[in-house]
PDB file of C-alpha atoms in Angstrom:
ATOM      1  CA  MET A   1     -27.540 -35.690  -3.659  1.00 87.00           C
ATOM      2  CA  ALA A   2     -27.335 -34.292  -0.127  1.00 94.00           C
ATOM      3  CA  GLU A   3     -26.447 -36.612   2.742  1.00 97.00           C
ATOM      4  CA  ILE A   4     -25.575 -36.258   6.413  1.00 97.00           C
ATOM      5  CA  ILE A   5     -24.260 -39.193   8.460  1.00 96.00           C
ATOM      6  CA  GLN A   6     -24.367 -39.071  12.254  1.00 96.00           C
ATOM      7  CA  LYS A   7     -24.390 -41.532  15.159  1.00 95.00           C
ATOM      8  CA  ASP A   8     -28.095 -40.801  15.537  1.00 94.00           C
ATOM      9  CA  GLY A   9     -28.798 -41.806  11.936  1.00 96.00           C
ATOM     10  CA  THR A  10     -28.307 -40.969   8.268  1.00 97.00           C
ATOM     11  CA  TRP A  11     -30.480 -38.640   6.211  1.00 97.00           C
ATOM     12  CA  ALA A  12     -30.152 -38.574   2.428  1.00 97.00           C
ATOM     13  CA  PHE A  13     -32.023 -36.444  -0.132  1.00 97.00           C
ATOM     14  CA  ASP A  14     -32.019 -37.195  -3.868  1.00 95.00           C
ATOM     15  CA  GLY A  15     -34.300 -34.363  -5.003  1.00 93.00           C
ATOM     16  CA  ASP A  16     -37.503 -36.408  -4.910  1.00 95.00           C
ATOM     17  CA  ALA A  17     -37.524 -38.046  -1.475  1.00 97.00           C
ATOM     18  CA  LEU A  18     -35.691 -38.201   1.838  1.00 98.00           C
ATOM     19  CA  ARG A  19     -34.367 -41.500   3.135  1.00 98.00           C
ATOM     20  CA  LEU A  20     -34.173 -41.543   6.946  1.00 98.00           C
ATOM     21  CA  THR A  21     -32.129 -44.390   8.401  1.00 97.00           C
ATOM     22  CA  PRO A  22     -31.808 -44.753  12.202  1.00 96.00           C
ATOM     23  CA  GLY A  23     -28.288 -45.096  13.580  1.00 94.00           C
ATOM     24  CA  ARG A  24     -26.898 -47.979  15.580  1.00 89.00           C
ATOM     25  CA  ASP A  25     -25.854 -45.863  18.539  1.00 89.00           C
ATOM     26  CA  LYS A  26     -27.100 -47.122  21.910  1.00 88.00           C
ATOM     27  CA  ASN A  27     -28.973 -43.853  22.417  1.00 88.00           C
ATOM     28  CA  VAL A  28     -31.220 -44.446  19.373  1.00 93.00           C
ATOM     29  CA  SER A  29     -34.652 -45.354  20.732  1.00 94.00           C
ATOM     30  CA  LEU A  30     -36.235 -48.791  20.434  1.00 94.00           C
ATOM     31  CA  LEU A  31     -39.158 -47.321  18.494  1.00 95.00           C
ATOM     32  CA  ARG A  32     -36.920 -45.774  15.830  1.00 96.00           C
ATOM     33  CA  ARG A  33     -34.966 -49.009  15.451  1.00 95.00           C
ATOM     34  CA  GLU A  34     -38.163 -51.044  15.082  1.00 95.00           C
ATOM     35  CA  LEU A  35     -39.660 -48.518  12.660  1.00 95.00           C
ATOM     36  CA  GLY A  36     -36.553 -48.840  10.498  1.00 95.00           C
ATOM     37  CA  GLU A  37     -35.785 -46.852   7.369  1.00 97.00           C
ATOM     38  CA  LEU A  38     -38.357 -44.310   6.229  1.00 97.00           C
ATOM     39  CA  LEU A  39     -38.758 -42.986   2.687  1.00 97.00           C
ATOM     40  CA  VAL A  40     -40.446 -39.577   2.829  1.00 98.00           C
ATOM     41  CA  PRO A  41     -41.567 -38.131  -0.529  1.00 97.00           C
ATOM     42  CA  LEU A  42     -40.861 -34.440  -1.057  1.00 97.00           C
ATOM     43  CA  GLY A  43     -44.606 -33.811  -1.395  1.00 97.00           C
ATOM     44  CA  ALA A  44     -45.135 -34.910   2.219  1.00 97.00           C
ATOM     45  CA  LEU A  45     -42.892 -32.150   3.603  1.00 97.00           C
ATOM     46  CA  ALA A  46     -44.019 -28.807   4.956  1.00 96.00           C
ATOM     47  CA  GLY A  47     -40.568 -27.623   6.009  1.00 95.00           C
ATOM     48  CA  VAL A  48     -37.107 -28.388   7.402  1.00 96.00           C
ATOM     49  CA  SER A  49     -34.983 -26.583   9.981  1.00 96.00           C
ATOM     50  CA  LEU A  50     -31.667 -26.763  11.827  1.00 96.00           C
ATOM     51  CA  GLU A  51     -31.432 -25.805  15.493  1.00 95.00           C
ATOM     52  CA  GLN A  52     -27.821 -25.188  16.573  1.00 94.00           C
ATOM     53  CA  GLY A  53     -26.447 -25.615  20.073  1.00 92.00           C
ATOM     54  CA  LYS A  54     -22.941 -25.338  21.517  1.00 89.00           C
ATOM     55  CA  LYS A  55     -22.196 -29.070  21.504  1.00 91.00           C
ATOM     56  CA  SER A  56     -24.868 -30.431  19.207  1.00 94.00           C
ATOM     57  CA  GLY A  57     -27.860 -29.350  17.184  1.00 96.00           C
ATOM     58  CA  ARG A  58     -30.949 -30.889  15.703  1.00 96.00           C
ATOM     59  CA  LEU A  59     -32.355 -31.284  12.221  1.00 97.00           C
ATOM     60  CA  ARG A  60     -36.152 -31.292  12.165  1.00 96.00           C
ATOM     61  CA  LEU A  61     -38.573 -32.216   9.419  1.00 97.00           C
ATOM     62  CA  ARG A  62     -42.103 -30.851   9.517  1.00 96.00           C
ATOM     63  CA  LEU A  63     -44.600 -32.998   7.633  1.00 97.00           C
ATOM     64  CA  ARG A  64     -47.872 -31.827   6.133  1.00 96.00           C
ATOM     65  CA  ASP A  65     -50.952 -32.653   8.204  1.00 96.00           C
ATOM     66  CA  GLY A  66     -52.378 -36.024   7.269  1.00 96.00           C
ATOM     67  CA  ALA A  67     -49.285 -37.235   5.395  1.00 97.00           C
ATOM     68  CA  ASP A  68     -48.096 -39.794   7.957  1.00 97.00           C
ATOM     69  CA  PRO A  69     -50.425 -42.208   9.825  1.00 97.00           C
ATOM     70  CA  LEU A  70     -47.879 -42.452  12.659  1.00 97.00           C
ATOM     71  CA  LEU A  71     -48.054 -38.723  13.387  1.00 96.00           C
ATOM     72  CA  HIS A  72     -51.842 -38.747  13.092  1.00 95.00           C
ATOM     73  CA  ALA A  73     -52.324 -41.711  15.445  1.00 95.00           C
ATOM     74  CA  THR A  74     -49.963 -40.257  18.059  1.00 95.00           C
ATOM     75  CA  GLY A  75     -51.331 -36.713  17.767  1.00 91.00           C
ATOM     76  CA  GLY A  76     -47.918 -35.060  17.896  1.00 86.00           C
ATOM     77  CA  ARG A  77     -47.090 -36.742  21.219  1.00 91.00           C
ATOM     78  CA  LEU A  78     -43.994 -38.565  19.926  1.00 89.00           C
ATOM     79  CA  ILE A  79     -41.148 -36.604  21.467  1.00 85.00           C
ATOM     80  CA  GLU A  80     -37.389 -36.959  21.162  1.00 84.00           C
ATOM     81  CA  PRO A  81     -35.784 -39.541  21.199  1.00 89.00           C
ATOM     82  CA  HIS A  82     -38.756 -41.402  19.645  1.00 94.00           C
ATOM     83  CA  ASP A  83     -39.581 -38.863  16.919  1.00 95.00           C
ATOM     84  CA  PRO A  84     -38.175 -40.265  13.632  1.00 96.00           C
ATOM     85  CA  TYR A  85     -38.240 -36.780  12.073  1.00 97.00           C
ATOM     86  CA  GLN A  86     -35.494 -35.404  14.319  1.00 96.00           C
ATOM     87  CA  LEU A  87     -31.758 -36.004  13.901  1.00 96.00           C
ATOM     88  CA  ILE A  88     -29.065 -35.028  16.409  1.00 96.00           C
ATOM     89  CA  VAL A  89     -26.204 -33.253  14.611  1.00 96.00           C
ATOM     90  CA  GLU A  90     -22.702 -32.809  16.034  1.00 96.00           C
ATOM     91  CA  SER A  91     -21.464 -29.203  16.007  1.00 95.00           C
ATOM     92  CA  ASP A  92     -18.608 -29.930  13.592  1.00 95.00           C
ATOM     93  CA  ARG A  93     -21.174 -31.056  10.995  1.00 95.00           C
ATOM     94  CA  TYR A  94     -23.272 -27.899  11.016  1.00 96.00           C
ATOM     95  CA  GLY A  95     -21.956 -26.932   7.580  1.00 96.00           C
ATOM     96  CA  VAL A  96     -23.172 -30.200   6.076  1.00 96.00           C
ATOM     97  CA  ALA A  97     -26.508 -29.833   7.881  1.00 96.00           C
ATOM     98  CA  GLU A  98     -26.973 -26.295   6.527  1.00 96.00           C
ATOM     99  CA  TYR A  99     -26.267 -27.509   2.997  1.00 96.00           C
ATOM    100  CA  PHE A 100     -28.804 -30.320   3.511  1.00 97.00           C
ATOM    101  CA  VAL A 101     -31.448 -27.823   4.668  1.00 96.00           C
ATOM    102  CA  ASP A 102     -30.737 -25.517   1.711  1.00 96.00           C
ATOM    103  CA  GLU A 103     -31.127 -28.365  -0.789  1.00 96.00           C
ATOM    104  CA  VAL A 104     -34.465 -29.501   0.666  1.00 96.00           C
ATOM    105  CA  ARG A 105     -35.821 -25.946   0.887  1.00 96.00           C
ATOM    106  CA  SER A 106     -34.780 -25.214  -2.687  1.00 95.00           C
ATOM    107  CA  ALA A 107     -36.587 -28.330  -3.898  1.00 96.00           C
ATOM    108  CA  LEU A 108     -39.734 -27.382  -1.963  1.00 96.00           C
ATOM    109  CA  LEU A 109     -39.727 -23.902  -3.508  1.00 95.00           C
ATOM    110  CA  LEU A 110     -38.901 -25.093  -7.006  1.00 94.00           C
ATOM    111  CA  ASP A 111     -41.591 -27.799  -6.984  1.00 93.00           C
ATOM    112  CA  GLN A 112     -44.031 -25.384  -5.303  1.00 94.00           C
ATOM    113  CA  VAL A 113     -44.957 -27.956  -2.658  1.00 94.00           C
ATOM    114  CA  PRO A 114     -47.795 -26.499  -0.556  1.00 93.00           C
ATOM    115  CA  ALA A 115     -47.495 -26.592   3.222  1.00 91.00           C
ATOM    116  CA  GLY A 116     -51.191 -27.333   3.779  1.00 94.00           C
ATOM    117  CA  PRO A 117     -52.797 -30.668   4.692  1.00 95.00           C
ATOM    118  CA  VAL A 118     -53.124 -33.617   2.320  1.00 96.00           C
ATOM    119  CA  ASP A 119     -56.176 -35.783   1.641  1.00 95.00           C
ATOM    120  CA  ALA A 120     -54.371 -39.152   1.532  1.00 96.00           C
ATOM    121  CA  TYR A 121     -51.530 -40.763   3.427  1.00 97.00           C
ATOM    122  CA  LEU A 122     -48.202 -40.295   1.642  1.00 97.00           C
ATOM    123  CA  LEU A 123     -46.361 -42.764   3.884  1.00 97.00           C
ATOM    124  CA  PRO A 124     -47.503 -46.391   4.229  1.00 94.00           C
ATOM    125  CA  GLY A 125     -47.162 -46.794   7.978  1.00 94.00           C
ATOM    126  CA  PRO A 126     -45.462 -49.743   9.752  1.00 95.00           C
ATOM    127  CA  SER A 127     -45.529 -53.122   8.034  1.00 94.00           C
ATOM    128  CA  VAL A 128     -47.696 -55.959   9.336  1.00 95.00           C
ATOM    129  CA  PRO A 129     -48.063 -58.390  10.985  1.00 96.00           C
ATOM    130  CA  LEU A 130     -46.705 -56.965  14.221  1.00 96.00           C
ATOM    131  CA  SER A 131     -47.212 -57.631  17.913  1.00 97.00           C
ATOM    132  CA  VAL A 132     -46.187 -55.572  20.934  1.00 97.00           C
ATOM    133  CA  SER A 133     -46.298 -56.449  24.642  1.00 96.00           C
ATOM    134  CA  ALA A 134     -46.350 -53.537  27.079  1.00 95.00           C
ATOM    135  CA  GLY A 135     -48.363 -52.328  30.047  1.00 94.00           C
ATOM    136  CA  ASP A 136     -51.230 -54.636  30.928  1.00 95.00           C
ATOM    137  CA  GLY A 137     -51.439 -56.528  27.639  1.00 96.00           C
ATOM    138  CA  THR A 138     -50.286 -57.479  24.154  1.00 97.00           C
ATOM    139  CA  ALA A 139     -51.640 -55.881  20.969  1.00 98.00           C
ATOM    140  CA  GLY A 140     -51.220 -57.619  17.633  1.00 98.00           C
ATOM    141  CA  PHE A 141     -52.370 -56.619  14.147  1.00 98.00           C
ATOM    142  CA  ASP A 142     -52.272 -58.659  10.944  1.00 97.00           C
ATOM    143  CA  GLY A 143     -53.779 -56.075   8.607  1.00 96.00           C
ATOM    144  CA  GLU A 144     -57.371 -57.222   9.073  1.00 97.00           C
ATOM    145  CA  ARG A 145     -57.795 -58.045  12.762  1.00 98.00           C
ATOM    146  CA  ILE A 146     -56.571 -56.646  16.061  1.00 98.00           C
ATOM    147  CA  ARG A 147     -55.852 -59.112  18.848  1.00 98.00           C
ATOM    148  CA  LEU A 148     -55.739 -57.925  22.473  1.00 97.00           C
ATOM    149  CA  GLU A 149     -54.465 -60.339  25.128  1.00 97.00           C
ATOM    150  CA  TRP A 150     -54.037 -59.645  28.841  1.00 96.00           C
ATOM    151  CA  ASN A 151     -51.319 -60.448  31.369  1.00 95.00           C
ATOM    152  CA  TRP A 152     -51.190 -61.004  35.110  1.00 93.00           C
ATOM    153  CA  LYS A 153     -51.089 -57.250  35.750  1.00 91.00           C
ATOM    154  CA  THR A 154     -54.459 -56.622  34.056  1.00 94.00           C
ATOM    155  CA  GLU A 155     -57.370 -55.482  36.208  1.00 93.00           C
ATOM    156  CA  ASP A 156     -59.604 -58.501  37.022  1.00 92.00           C
ATOM    157  CA  ALA A 157     -62.767 -56.923  35.619  1.00 87.00           C
ATOM    158  CA  LYS A 158     -61.047 -56.385  32.287  1.00 91.00           C
ATOM    159  CA  ALA A 159     -59.244 -59.721  32.110  1.00 92.00           C
ATOM    160  CA  ALA A 160     -62.385 -61.684  32.990  1.00 91.00           C
ATOM    161  CA  ALA A 161     -63.769 -61.265  29.465  1.00 86.00           C
ATOM    162  CA  GLY A 162     -60.632 -62.895  28.034  1.00 93.00           C
ATOM    163  CA  ALA A 163     -58.719 -61.998  24.905  1.00 95.00           C
ATOM    164  CA  ARG A 164     -60.441 -59.841  22.299  1.00 95.00           C
ATOM    165  CA  THR A 165     -60.367 -59.892  18.507  1.00 97.00           C
ATOM    166  CA  LEU A 166     -61.515 -56.724  16.741  1.00 97.00           C
ATOM    167  CA  ALA A 167     -62.171 -56.612  13.004  1.00 97.00           C
ATOM    168  CA  LEU A 168     -60.650 -53.629  11.228  1.00 97.00           C
ATOM    169  CA  ALA A 169     -64.028 -52.936   9.615  1.00 96.00           C
ATOM    170  CA  ASP A 170     -65.463 -52.281  13.109  1.00 96.00           C
ATOM    171  CA  ILE A 171     -62.770 -49.771  14.105  1.00 96.00           C
ATOM    172  CA  THR A 172     -63.567 -46.077  13.697  1.00 95.00           C
ATOM    173  CA  GLY A 173     -60.522 -44.640  15.440  1.00 94.00           C
ATOM    174  CA  VAL A 174     -57.274 -45.359  17.268  1.00 96.00           C
ATOM    175  CA  GLU A 175     -55.143 -43.254  19.597  1.00 94.00           C
ATOM    176  CA  TRP A 176     -51.901 -43.591  21.502  1.00 96.00           C
ATOM    177  CA  HIS A 177     -51.019 -41.546  24.575  1.00 95.00           C
ATOM    178  CA  PRO A 178     -47.702 -41.851  26.441  1.00 94.00           C
ATOM    179  CA  ALA A 179     -47.559 -41.906  30.222  1.00 91.00           C
ATOM    180  CA  ALA A 180     -46.938 -38.404  31.578  1.00 86.00           C
ATOM    181  CA  GLY A 181     -46.116 -37.692  35.197  1.00 81.00           C
ATOM    182  CA  LEU A 182     -48.609 -39.535  37.382  1.00 82.00           C
ATOM    183  CA  GLU A 183     -50.953 -40.141  34.434  1.00 89.00           C
ATOM    184  CA  ASN A 184     -50.745 -43.519  32.717  1.00 93.00           C
ATOM    185  CA  GLY A 185     -50.779 -43.740  28.949  1.00 95.00           C
ATOM    186  CA  HIS A 186     -52.793 -46.015  26.685  1.00 96.00           C
ATOM    187  CA  LEU A 187     -53.437 -47.505  23.277  1.00 97.00           C
ATOM    188  CA  ARG A 188     -57.190 -47.337  22.671  1.00 96.00           C
ATOM    189  CA  PHE A 189     -59.418 -48.475  19.808  1.00 96.00           C
ATOM    190  CA  THR A 190     -62.802 -46.909  19.167  1.00 95.00           C
ATOM    191  CA  VAL A 191     -65.241 -49.630  18.123  1.00 95.00           C
ATOM    192  CA  ARG A 192     -68.301 -48.877  16.022  1.00 93.00           C
ATOM    193  CA  HIS A 193     -71.579 -48.936  18.020  1.00 88.00           C
ATOM    194  CA  ALA A 194     -69.678 -49.623  21.265  1.00 84.00           C
ATOM    195  CA  PRO A 195     -68.958 -46.257  22.903  1.00 80.00           C
ATOM    196  CA  THR A 196     -67.324 -46.317  26.320  1.00 82.00           C
ATOM    197  CA  LYS A 197     -66.190 -43.780  28.881  1.00 82.00           C
ATOM    198  CA  ALA A 198     -64.300 -46.312  30.978  1.00 89.00           C
ATOM    199  CA  PRO A 199     -60.665 -45.463  31.754  1.00 92.00           C
ATOM    200  CA  PRO A 200     -58.096 -47.605  29.897  1.00 94.00           C
ATOM    201  CA  LYS A 201     -57.526 -49.633  33.059  1.00 93.00           C
ATOM    202  CA  TYR A 202     -61.035 -51.088  32.672  1.00 93.00           C
ATOM    203  CA  ASP A 203     -61.680 -50.610  28.947  1.00 94.00           C
ATOM    204  CA  PRO A 204     -61.499 -53.995  27.132  1.00 94.00           C
ATOM    205  CA  ASN A 205     -60.613 -52.141  23.909  1.00 95.00           C
ATOM    206  CA  ALA A 206     -57.561 -50.430  25.402  1.00 96.00           C
ATOM    207  CA  VAL A 207     -54.092 -51.345  26.672  1.00 97.00           C
ATOM    208  CA  GLU A 208     -52.969 -49.318  29.673  1.00 96.00           C
ATOM    209  CA  LEU A 209     -49.349 -48.097  29.579  1.00 96.00           C
ATOM    210  CA  TRP A 210     -47.234 -47.223  32.605  1.00 92.00           C
ATOM    211  CA  GLY A 211     -44.257 -45.459  31.066  1.00 90.00           C
ATOM    212  CA  PHE A 212     -41.877 -48.387  30.609  1.00 91.00           C
ATOM    213  CA  LYS A 213     -39.344 -48.923  27.814  1.00 90.00           C
ATOM    214  CA  LYS A 214     -41.622 -50.755  25.368  1.00 93.00           C
ATOM    215  CA  ASP A 215     -44.584 -48.371  25.698  1.00 94.00           C
ATOM    216  CA  PRO A 216     -43.637 -46.303  22.606  1.00 95.00           C
ATOM    217  CA  LEU A 217     -43.760 -49.459  20.456  1.00 96.00           C
ATOM    218  CA  MET A 218     -47.537 -49.461  20.906  1.00 97.00           C
ATOM    219  CA  ALA A 219     -47.488 -46.371  18.677  1.00 97.00           C
ATOM    220  CA  LEU A 220     -46.442 -48.672  15.812  1.00 97.00           C
ATOM    221  CA  VAL A 221     -49.621 -50.726  16.257  1.00 98.00           C
ATOM    222  CA  ALA A 222     -51.669 -47.523  16.323  1.00 97.00           C
ATOM    223  CA  ALA A 223     -50.003 -46.272  13.135  1.00 97.00           C
ATOM    224  CA  ALA A 224     -50.434 -49.587  11.286  1.00 98.00           C
ATOM    225  CA  VAL A 225     -54.163 -49.565  12.063  1.00 98.00           C
ATOM    226  CA  GLN A 226     -54.528 -45.851  11.263  1.00 97.00           C
ATOM    227  CA  ALA A 227     -52.902 -46.356   7.846  1.00 97.00           C
ATOM    228  CA  ARG A 228     -55.691 -48.785   6.945  1.00 96.00           C
ATOM    229  CA  LEU A 229     -58.580 -46.643   8.202  1.00 96.00           C
ATOM    230  CA  PRO A 230     -60.256 -43.975   6.031  1.00 95.00           C
ATOM    231  CA  HIS A 231     -58.127 -40.849   5.841  1.00 95.00           C
ATOM    232  CA  PRO A 232     -59.378 -38.050   8.166  1.00 90.00           C
ATOM    233  CA  ALA A 233     -59.943 -35.815   5.136  1.00 89.00           C
ATOM    234  CA  GLN A 234     -62.695 -38.200   4.047  1.00 80.00           C
ATOM    235  CA  ALA A 235     -64.660 -37.284   7.150  1.00 65.00           C
ATOM    236  CA  ALA A 236     -64.688 -33.655   6.001  1.00 63.00           C
ATOM    237  CA  ALA A 237     -65.765 -34.776   2.527  1.00 66.00           C
ATOM    238  CA  ALA A 238     -68.700 -36.606   4.114  1.00 63.00           C
ATOM    239  CA  HIS A 239     -69.938 -33.245   5.489  1.00 56.00           C
ATOM    240  CA  PRO A 240     -69.759 -30.863   2.519  1.00 57.00           C
ATOM    241  CA  ALA A 241     -71.452 -28.074   4.438  1.00 53.00           C
ATOM    242  CA  ASP A 242     -68.381 -27.874   6.682  1.00 49.00           C
ATOM    243  CA  ALA A 243     -65.844 -28.334   3.927  1.00 46.00           C
ATOM    244  CA  ARG A 244     -64.084 -25.490   2.173  1.00 47.00           C
ATOM    245  CA  PRO A 245     -64.786 -25.031  -1.533  1.00 45.00           C
ATOM    246  CA  GLU A 246     -62.166 -26.543  -3.795  1.00 44.00           C
ATOM    247  CA  LEU A 247     -59.842 -24.133  -5.551  1.00 40.00           C
ATOM    248  CA  PRO A 248     -59.145 -24.707  -9.228  1.00 44.00           C
ATOM    249  CA  SER A 249     -55.976 -26.686  -9.864  1.00 44.00           C
ATOM    250  CA  PRO A 250     -53.096 -24.739 -11.388  1.00 43.00           C
ATOM    251  CA  PRO A 251     -52.274 -25.594 -14.983  1.00 44.00           C
ATOM    252  CA  VAL A 252     -49.672 -28.329 -15.382  1.00 45.00           C
ATOM    253  CA  ALA A 253     -46.652 -27.471 -17.490  1.00 44.00           C
ATOM    254  CA  SER A 254     -46.073 -29.744 -20.456  1.00 48.00           C
ATOM    255  CA  ALA A 255     -42.328 -29.958 -19.736  1.00 49.00           C
ATOM    256  CA  GLU A 256     -40.762 -29.322 -16.344  1.00 45.00           C
ATOM    257  CA  ASP A 257     -37.485 -28.129 -17.768  1.00 45.00           C
ATOM    258  CA  ASP A 258     -38.962 -25.925 -20.479  1.00 59.00           C
ATOM    259  CA  HIS A 259     -36.825 -22.775 -20.746  1.00 66.00           C
ATOM    260  CA  ASP A 260     -39.777 -20.368 -20.966  1.00 68.00           C
ATOM    261  CA  ALA A 261     -41.459 -21.992 -17.968  1.00 66.00           C
ATOM    262  CA  LEU A 262     -38.319 -21.539 -15.891  1.00 66.00           C
ATOM    263  CA  LEU A 263     -38.083 -17.886 -16.935  1.00 70.00           C
ATOM    264  CA  ARG A 264     -41.704 -17.356 -15.866  1.00 68.00           C
ATOM    265  CA  ARG A 265     -40.907 -19.025 -12.540  1.00 68.00           C
ATOM    266  CA  LEU A 266     -37.987 -16.647 -12.050  1.00 72.00           C
ATOM    267  CA  ARG A 267     -40.271 -13.659 -12.645  1.00 72.00           C
ATOM    268  CA  GLU A 268     -42.835 -15.060 -10.193  1.00 67.00           C
ATOM    269  CA  LEU A 269     -40.160 -15.515  -7.543  1.00 68.00           C
ATOM    270  CA  GLY A 270     -38.985 -11.936  -8.108  1.00 76.00           C
ATOM    271  CA  GLU A 271     -42.519 -10.640  -7.588  1.00 68.00           C
ATOM    272  CA  LEU A 272     -42.924 -12.725  -4.402  1.00 63.00           C
ATOM    273  CA  HIS A 273     -39.604 -11.390  -3.132  1.00 65.00           C
ATOM    274  CA  ARG A 274     -40.524  -7.765  -3.807  1.00 71.00           C
ATOM    275  CA  ALA A 275     -43.885  -8.306  -2.121  1.00 63.00           C
ATOM    276  CA  GLY A 276     -42.137  -9.593   0.985  1.00 64.00           C
ATOM    277  CA  VAL A 277     -43.555 -13.120   0.745  1.00 51.00           C
ATOM    278  CA  LEU A 278     -40.066 -14.627   0.293  1.00 61.00           C
ATOM    279  CA  THR A 279     -37.107 -13.677   2.453  1.00 69.00           C
ATOM    280  CA  ASP A 280     -33.784 -12.759   0.849  1.00 74.00           C
ATOM    281  CA  GLU A 281     -32.423 -16.198   1.765  1.00 67.00           C
ATOM    282  CA  GLU A 282     -35.414 -18.088   0.360  1.00 64.00           C
ATOM    283  CA  PHE A 283     -35.356 -16.044  -2.855  1.00 71.00           C
ATOM    284  CA  THR A 284     -31.624 -16.646  -3.365  1.00 76.00           C
ATOM    285  CA  LEU A 285     -31.943 -20.397  -2.796  1.00 66.00           C
ATOM    286  CA  ALA A 286     -34.892 -20.741  -5.171  1.00 68.00           C
ATOM    287  CA  LYS A 287     -33.224 -18.616  -7.840  1.00 72.00           C
ATOM    288  CA  GLN A 288     -30.047 -20.672  -7.672  1.00 69.00           C
ATOM    289  CA  ALA A 289     -32.019 -23.902  -8.015  1.00 67.00           C
ATOM    290  CA  ILE A 290     -33.773 -22.606 -11.162  1.00 68.00           C
ATOM    291  CA  LEU A 291     -30.563 -21.338 -12.700  1.00 71.00           C
ATOM    292  CA  LYS A 292     -29.013 -24.767 -12.219  1.00 63.00           C
ATOM    293  CA  ARG A 293     -31.862 -26.358 -14.175  1.00 62.00           C
ATOM    294  CA  MET A 294     -31.506 -23.771 -16.963  1.00 58.00           C
TER     295      MET A 294
END
C-alpha cells in the first residue's frame, strides 16, 4: 500500500482504488472539507503526476472524461484550492510522492486501464440531501427535487415569482461557473421545454454568484444533480450516426495471475518499448510490477 500524509490531506492507494482524505489545515478549502473523503477506483484514472517546486510541490490526478459528475458539472473550472484531485506536497516528502506516483502508474499499466472517456459515472457524486446558500439564493436537492429560494439581494423581477421547485425528471442539464474578474458566476439548471437566454441575475432557474467564500459549495449541488442525470455518453448513443463504431472487446484472461499470461504481457511490453510507445521509465515500472506478481 502506498500512502502520503500531508497537511493538505492524505492520499492512500491499495492497488485497486485511491482514498483521498482532505486535511484539517486551515488552508484546506470549504468545498473540499464538505465533499469529504473520496474513493476513486483505479479504472477512473487517466494519469498521475508530481510537479516539484523549491518549497513545495503538487500531486495531480487526471481522471478519465465522464468518470466524475463533479468534474463534468463544473467543466474543469474547479481550480486549486477547491480541486479535490490536487495535493500540496512538502519538499522533504518528494521521495514518498515519487514512490506513490510510481505505484499508481505501474497499476495503470499492469491493468491496462485506458485513458479514454467512460460511458458511466465511476464516482457517485455528493450525497443528498444537501442545501447551500450563496449569492442571491439557496439551492437544495433531495435526490428528486431541486428547491430554489431567494434572499433580499435577489433582483425584484426574479424574486417576484417566489421560490421554485424543479423535478429532476424535467432537468436536462446543469452547470456551475465561478465568478471571474468582473463577471459573476452562477449555478444554472436547464429545464425541459423552457429555454431561456436571460442572464442568471434574472433567470428563475439560476442562482447568481458573486465570488464569495461559499460560492464553490454550489458546485456540490450541481454535481449531485449531474450524477442523477443520464450520462453524457448516452446522448451520443442516441445519435448513432455521430457515434464511433464499437471496437471488439479484448479477450478476458481466465486467471489474472496465470504465469503464461504474465509472460505474454512482458513480451507485449517489450514490443511497445522497442516501438517507442513506452518510455524507458514506464517500461521499467511496468516490468517490475509484473515480476512482482510472478
